[in-house]
XYZ file of C-alpha atoms in Angstrom:
428
model
C -5.077 -71.845 -73.053
C -4.911 -73.499 -69.693
C -1.585 -75.152 -70.410
C -0.083 -71.951 -71.778
C -1.174 -70.141 -68.571
C 0.509 -72.747 -66.484
C 3.608 -72.710 -68.486
C 3.792 -68.831 -68.160
C 3.435 -69.121 -64.329
C 6.148 -71.692 -64.274
C 8.548 -69.496 -66.315
C 8.396 -66.738 -63.549
C 10.243 -69.283 -61.274
C 13.011 -70.403 -63.549
C 15.990 -68.834 -61.861
C 14.779 -69.263 -58.250
C 17.095 -71.784 -56.526
C 16.991 -71.071 -52.675
C 16.363 -74.553 -51.153
C 15.267 -75.242 -47.522
C 14.519 -78.345 -45.653
C 12.434 -78.391 -42.363
C 12.085 -81.342 -40.193
C 9.624 -81.714 -37.353
C 9.545 -84.748 -34.931
C 11.532 -86.850 -37.095
C 14.523 -89.139 -36.573
C 15.679 -87.424 -33.433
C 15.134 -83.876 -34.570
C 12.237 -81.950 -32.769
C 12.505 -78.903 -35.244
C 15.486 -78.160 -37.279
C 15.966 -76.120 -40.584
C 18.632 -76.322 -43.251
C 19.288 -73.962 -46.095
C 21.113 -75.523 -49.016
C 23.611 -74.142 -51.319
C 25.731 -75.661 -54.211
C 28.107 -77.269 -51.520
C 26.697 -78.499 -48.284
C 29.007 -79.932 -45.654
C 27.734 -81.688 -42.415
C 29.830 -82.595 -39.634
C 28.981 -84.132 -36.179
C 29.368 -87.232 -34.126
C 28.078 -90.424 -35.147
C 24.272 -90.954 -34.824
C 23.698 -87.169 -34.998
C 21.407 -87.335 -38.023
C 23.612 -86.021 -40.745
C 22.750 -88.974 -43.111
C 19.064 -88.519 -42.318
C 19.342 -84.858 -43.654
C 20.963 -85.697 -46.932
C 18.721 -88.834 -47.494
C 15.597 -86.756 -47.038
C 17.152 -84.045 -49.562
C 17.814 -86.971 -51.920
C 14.359 -88.418 -51.557
C 12.446 -84.947 -52.265
C 14.790 -83.914 -55.128
C 14.595 -87.422 -56.756
C 10.722 -87.081 -56.588
C 10.955 -83.857 -58.413
C 13.504 -85.008 -60.909
C 11.103 -87.866 -61.824
C 8.183 -85.435 -62.303
C 10.193 -83.257 -64.608
C 10.761 -86.382 -66.852
C 7.092 -86.502 -67.636
C 6.748 -89.828 -65.864
C 4.051 -92.000 -67.402
C 2.535 -92.968 -64.307
C -0.692 -91.206 -63.092
C 0.099 -88.948 -60.150
C -1.868 -91.000 -57.676
C 0.306 -94.099 -58.481
C 3.441 -91.848 -58.648
C 2.780 -90.632 -55.199
C 2.031 -94.148 -53.906
C 5.370 -95.296 -55.436
C 7.195 -92.571 -53.575
C 5.448 -93.322 -50.272
C 6.955 -96.894 -50.552
C 10.372 -95.424 -51.334
C 10.086 -93.234 -48.220
C 9.255 -96.349 -46.219
C 12.182 -98.157 -47.732
C 14.603 -95.375 -46.985
C 13.205 -94.542 -43.433
C 11.563 -97.562 -41.956
C 8.642 -96.776 -39.671
C 10.316 -98.775 -36.807
C 12.729 -95.755 -36.396
C 10.095 -92.953 -36.322
C 9.071 -90.975 -33.356
C 5.625 -91.697 -31.417
C 4.712 -88.080 -32.489
C 3.391 -87.141 -35.916
C 6.185 -85.881 -38.126
C 6.198 -83.161 -40.887
C 9.026 -82.745 -43.258
C 9.036 -79.982 -46.018
C 11.378 -79.339 -48.907
C 10.902 -76.052 -50.549
C 12.472 -73.662 -53.181
C 11.712 -70.000 -52.694
C 8.664 -70.787 -50.792
C 6.867 -71.569 -54.158
C 7.846 -75.106 -54.878
C 7.214 -77.259 -51.934
C 6.456 -80.865 -51.006
C 5.539 -81.937 -47.384
C 5.468 -85.410 -46.109
C 3.394 -85.982 -43.028
C 2.762 -89.181 -40.960
C 3.503 -91.016 -37.871
C 3.574 -94.557 -36.279
C -0.129 -94.392 -35.849
C -1.440 -92.358 -38.695
C -1.634 -92.570 -42.588
C 1.372 -90.990 -44.399
C 0.373 -88.411 -46.981
C 2.288 -86.196 -49.430
C 1.036 -82.480 -49.919
C 2.053 -79.883 -52.320
C 1.992 -76.024 -52.544
C -0.353 -74.467 -54.969
C 2.505 -74.001 -57.462
C 3.298 -77.769 -57.364
C -0.237 -78.576 -58.112
C -0.217 -76.468 -61.202
C 3.043 -78.174 -62.139
C 1.673 -81.608 -61.560
C -1.424 -80.800 -63.701
C 0.814 -79.389 -66.608
C 2.680 -82.697 -66.409
C -0.617 -84.616 -66.557
C -1.595 -82.669 -69.695
C 1.662 -83.558 -71.206
C 1.273 -87.214 -70.566
C -2.333 -86.969 -72.181
C -0.822 -85.447 -75.147
C 1.745 -88.221 -75.550
C -1.063 -90.726 -75.190
C -3.015 -89.229 -78.014
C 0.102 -89.202 -80.251
C 0.527 -92.898 -79.578
C -3.164 -93.510 -80.244
C -3.465 -91.643 -83.340
C -1.523 -93.962 -85.648
C -3.508 -92.832 -88.820
C -2.156 -89.329 -88.809
C 1.473 -88.744 -89.079
C 0.978 -84.974 -89.207
C -1.141 -85.142 -85.981
C 1.518 -87.196 -84.116
C 4.168 -84.869 -85.320
C 2.340 -81.814 -84.070
C 1.296 -83.350 -80.566
C 4.940 -84.652 -80.129
C 6.130 -81.076 -80.752
C 3.627 -79.713 -78.449
C 4.602 -82.218 -75.736
C 8.190 -81.326 -76.087
C 7.394 -77.631 -75.868
C 5.471 -78.241 -72.616
C 8.389 -80.422 -71.111
C 10.980 -77.753 -71.932
C 8.696 -75.023 -70.583
C 8.485 -76.393 -67.156
C 11.272 -73.943 -66.304
C 12.224 -75.665 -63.171
C 15.159 -74.270 -61.258
C 18.309 -75.597 -62.844
C 19.058 -77.492 -59.465
C 16.060 -79.669 -59.993
C 17.129 -80.731 -63.527
C 20.066 -82.390 -61.935
C 20.416 -86.280 -61.908
C 20.616 -87.422 -58.272
C 23.329 -89.810 -57.056
C 23.672 -91.127 -53.599
C 27.095 -92.594 -52.594
C 26.615 -94.275 -49.219
C 29.313 -95.202 -46.522
C 30.274 -98.812 -46.307
C 31.688 -98.862 -50.009
C 34.218 -101.388 -48.973
C 31.348 -104.027 -49.235
C 31.976 -104.032 -53.037
C 35.462 -105.335 -52.583
C 34.033 -108.563 -51.288
C 31.578 -109.151 -54.296
C 33.394 -107.913 -57.406
C 32.221 -110.186 -60.195
C 29.012 -111.358 -58.317
C 27.797 -107.714 -57.935
C 25.044 -108.222 -60.655
C 23.403 -111.232 -58.895
C 23.355 -109.103 -55.725
C 21.783 -106.116 -57.409
C 19.022 -108.429 -58.681
C 18.047 -109.437 -55.091
C 16.640 -106.149 -53.841
C 15.831 -107.287 -50.354
C 19.339 -108.338 -49.310
C 20.851 -104.711 -49.506
C 20.620 -101.536 -47.978
C 18.753 -99.596 -50.756
C 21.379 -96.941 -51.082
C 24.216 -99.416 -51.421
C 21.931 -101.146 -54.060
C 21.510 -98.111 -56.015
C 25.122 -97.088 -55.890
C 26.066 -100.552 -56.930
C 24.756 -100.167 -60.438
C 26.554 -96.793 -60.719
C 29.749 -98.311 -59.604
C 29.449 -101.095 -62.113
C 28.906 -98.659 -64.897
C 31.986 -96.646 -63.745
C 34.097 -99.664 -63.917
C 32.837 -100.382 -67.421
C 33.804 -96.815 -68.493
C 37.449 -96.999 -67.253
C 38.983 -97.875 -70.732
C 37.277 -95.014 -72.253
C 38.490 -92.726 -69.395
C 42.079 -93.949 -69.645
C 42.069 -92.960 -73.363
C 40.587 -89.574 -72.610
C 43.096 -88.849 -69.972
C 45.710 -88.187 -72.575
C 43.833 -85.136 -74.250
C 42.493 -83.492 -71.170
C 44.434 -81.737 -68.646
C 41.853 -81.723 -66.020
C 41.466 -85.548 -66.481
C 45.146 -85.841 -66.162
C 45.059 -83.927 -62.737
C 42.035 -85.924 -61.506
C 43.896 -89.315 -62.432
C 47.040 -87.926 -60.555
C 44.984 -86.999 -57.442
C 43.135 -90.400 -57.507
C 46.299 -92.298 -57.754
C 47.698 -90.354 -54.840
C 44.661 -91.163 -52.744
C 44.639 -94.965 -53.449
C 48.459 -95.153 -53.974
C 47.991 -96.771 -57.284
C 45.798 -97.315 -60.323
C 42.790 -99.398 -60.683
C 42.841 -102.248 -63.257
C 40.820 -105.283 -63.890
C 41.901 -108.900 -64.728
C 39.347 -111.847 -65.395
C 36.559 -110.086 -63.679
C 38.540 -109.327 -60.531
C 39.349 -105.668 -59.298
C 42.977 -104.802 -58.707
C 45.033 -101.848 -57.544
C 48.354 -101.640 -59.421
C 50.428 -99.868 -56.638
C 53.037 -97.361 -57.181
C 55.886 -99.670 -55.724
C 54.926 -102.214 -58.610
C 52.802 -104.663 -56.682
C 49.287 -105.652 -57.966
C 46.848 -106.067 -55.073
C 43.432 -107.665 -55.501
C 40.865 -105.212 -54.093
C 39.708 -107.891 -51.697
C 43.305 -107.789 -49.949
C 43.702 -104.040 -50.261
C 43.664 -101.761 -47.327
C 40.332 -100.420 -45.844
C 41.156 -97.073 -47.010
C 41.687 -98.299 -50.609
C 38.365 -100.309 -50.426
C 36.388 -97.446 -49.306
C 37.954 -94.902 -51.634
C 38.123 -96.705 -54.996
C 34.377 -96.958 -55.655
C 33.844 -93.344 -54.988
C 36.839 -92.393 -56.991
C 35.973 -94.386 -60.051
C 32.366 -93.020 -59.841
C 33.539 -89.386 -59.586
C 35.934 -89.985 -62.660
C 32.929 -91.297 -64.572
C 30.898 -88.116 -64.122
C 33.661 -85.485 -64.000
C 32.613 -83.714 -67.257
C 28.886 -84.540 -67.019
C 26.581 -81.598 -66.278
C 23.638 -81.022 -63.924
C 24.269 -83.719 -61.317
C 23.685 -83.776 -57.464
C 25.995 -85.981 -55.328
C 25.140 -87.093 -51.919
C 28.438 -88.448 -50.478
C 28.626 -90.088 -47.008
C 32.052 -89.953 -45.300
C 34.459 -89.373 -48.166
C 37.191 -89.490 -45.626
C 36.469 -93.068 -44.573
C 39.726 -94.905 -43.500
C 41.854 -92.334 -45.156
C 45.040 -90.645 -43.751
C 44.716 -86.827 -43.439
C 46.858 -86.114 -46.474
C 44.609 -88.405 -48.637
C 41.588 -86.698 -47.027
C 42.772 -83.378 -48.282
C 43.240 -84.845 -51.878
C 39.790 -86.200 -51.682
C 38.521 -82.755 -51.103
C 40.508 -81.429 -54.188
C 38.901 -84.210 -56.230
C 35.316 -83.189 -54.971
C 36.161 -79.563 -55.928
C 37.239 -80.426 -59.253
C 34.038 -82.397 -59.898
C 31.981 -79.575 -58.650
C 33.740 -76.971 -60.727
C 33.841 -78.940 -63.935
C 30.501 -80.586 -63.826
C 28.240 -77.756 -62.434
C 27.358 -80.135 -59.651
C 25.694 -79.767 -56.250
C 27.347 -81.668 -53.365
C 26.015 -82.796 -50.130
C 28.762 -84.295 -47.899
C 28.672 -85.810 -44.449
C 31.790 -86.096 -42.458
C 33.353 -86.811 -39.091
C 36.639 -85.217 -39.978
C 37.894 -81.797 -39.186
C 40.547 -82.264 -42.019
C 37.725 -82.125 -44.536
C 36.651 -78.617 -43.179
C 40.251 -77.574 -43.021
C 40.919 -78.606 -46.664
C 37.705 -76.863 -47.869
C 38.932 -73.717 -46.073
C 42.197 -73.597 -48.149
C 40.065 -73.594 -51.204
C 37.792 -70.851 -49.933
C 40.727 -68.731 -48.851
C 42.188 -69.031 -52.316
C 38.887 -67.371 -53.672
C 38.896 -64.748 -50.981
C 42.300 -63.651 -51.947
C 41.589 -63.463 -55.648
C 38.369 -61.541 -55.018
C 40.185 -58.998 -52.725
C 43.559 -58.789 -54.656
C 42.841 -60.037 -58.185
C 46.508 -59.191 -59.197
C 47.522 -62.173 -57.145
C 45.437 -64.757 -58.875
C 48.235 -66.306 -60.851
C 50.321 -66.657 -57.722
C 47.214 -68.153 -55.767
C 46.848 -70.736 -58.809
C 50.404 -71.892 -58.160
C 49.329 -73.060 -54.857
C 45.649 -73.786 -55.324
C 44.833 -74.677 -59.042
C 42.117 -72.674 -60.587
C 39.924 -75.882 -61.018
C 39.807 -76.431 -57.291
C 38.903 -72.796 -56.075
C 35.502 -72.482 -54.310
C 33.709 -69.239 -53.680
C 32.421 -68.899 -50.004
C 29.059 -67.907 -51.087
C 28.666 -71.315 -52.821
C 29.355 -73.326 -49.688
C 27.636 -73.794 -46.251
C 28.823 -75.866 -43.504
C 26.730 -77.311 -40.678
C 27.641 -78.913 -37.350
C 24.816 -81.309 -36.156
C 24.703 -82.318 -32.502
C 22.021 -83.375 -29.847
C 19.141 -82.536 -32.510
C 20.462 -78.894 -33.076
C 22.391 -77.455 -36.019
C 25.053 -74.782 -36.030
C 26.178 -72.911 -39.147
C 29.890 -73.075 -39.256
C 30.711 -70.197 -41.577
C 32.406 -67.149 -40.028
C 31.175 -64.106 -41.788
C 34.032 -61.962 -40.661
C 36.755 -63.819 -42.453
C 34.730 -65.774 -44.933
C 35.873 -69.170 -43.876
C 34.542 -72.181 -42.001
C 34.626 -71.531 -38.296
C 37.718 -72.853 -36.570
C 35.760 -73.659 -33.386
C 34.649 -77.067 -34.612
C 38.338 -77.855 -35.634
C 39.711 -76.771 -32.257
C 37.200 -78.125 -29.548
C 38.319 -81.573 -29.547
C 42.019 -80.605 -29.721
C 41.446 -78.283 -26.814
C 39.840 -80.973 -24.792
C 42.555 -83.325 -25.334
C 45.191 -80.727 -24.627
C 43.564 -79.808 -21.370
C 43.316 -83.521 -20.339
C 47.029 -83.942 -21.127
C 47.746 -80.686 -19.074
C 45.989 -82.335 -16.022
C 48.272 -85.394 -16.335
C 51.393 -83.382 -16.545
C 50.119 -81.461 -13.339
C 49.839 -84.801 -11.738
C 53.285 -86.056 -12.999
C 55.134 -83.098 -11.868
C 53.112 -82.307 -8.662
C 51.779 -78.932 -9.342
């Protein structure tokens, strides 16, 4: 009966998906809060804390993803494991002297709080709902163990196995927490220098940034899938478009030869990735990974600097590619960027949705400009500017677009400076 009560309580929260992250006294933030949506874009100067925010989201949501899989570790050990992960992602040398508190929550029911400091013990605390959830998982694990031990009764094993599956399927977590988490870090050009040696690097966990290490295994898998993807393109219009956009970004197509990575360029040349441009080296791992999950469902992607080393028109196409992944794979996106072109490109996709909503009779004409697979509803996106430990929401509620202020400020500053120089030149 106790298990059934817990399952009923969990069912009430199935459709809730409002996410919030609160950071206090951590990584340069005194107190800052973020609400998350299906698409989350963070812009700001270097070292402003954009990556810290999405890495914290990745940490908390990965924890919940693991719990939902009925992890066989006792929760005490599971929590200890994630404490080690926290230290790996956020080394204590970079912490403030004050004690910090970081909380990830969904609808104020599901919440996890990490507390700690340089001079205190770190601990993980949970909301009452999460305590019930954890106990339900523990009960499920015990049922699995009984099924494994009761080797003399196939009927008993079958019953307990069915009961365990019922419990797992009845957790009723919000869909966003059923997502598989993928972190795609900046510095992806690193992989152009290792290529066939990547497996030996992946085995040496202490030699790499943990996020590069994790992404390296995704990237290798994505490369292995390329032959399958190439054959699939012929029968899938969305794949054809994705492949065309990808080719436009890297100015060619990916190919392998004797364990080496090449880009067969549009002018007929075949360039080893080691000798390719910095933009190609940075973009290719991201593109191959996105192609590998384009039709997958329930994934959350954390992408640092998708625009890195790309010309503005290629940045626009990268946003088109991300929009297709979002729309086709029911994904959630977290994106950090330094580029106002990324925001401007998202604005075009949002404006297409605004027009269709207000004037549905124009839909087909809109789709001739912005393909249906790339249209994004404004209610599914939030954009933040992060600077000096503060954040600003960039959505303009009056016109339902990303605010132009962040796009114009630097241009205005450059223009004002140029005006002063002209004044000097012409003696005004």
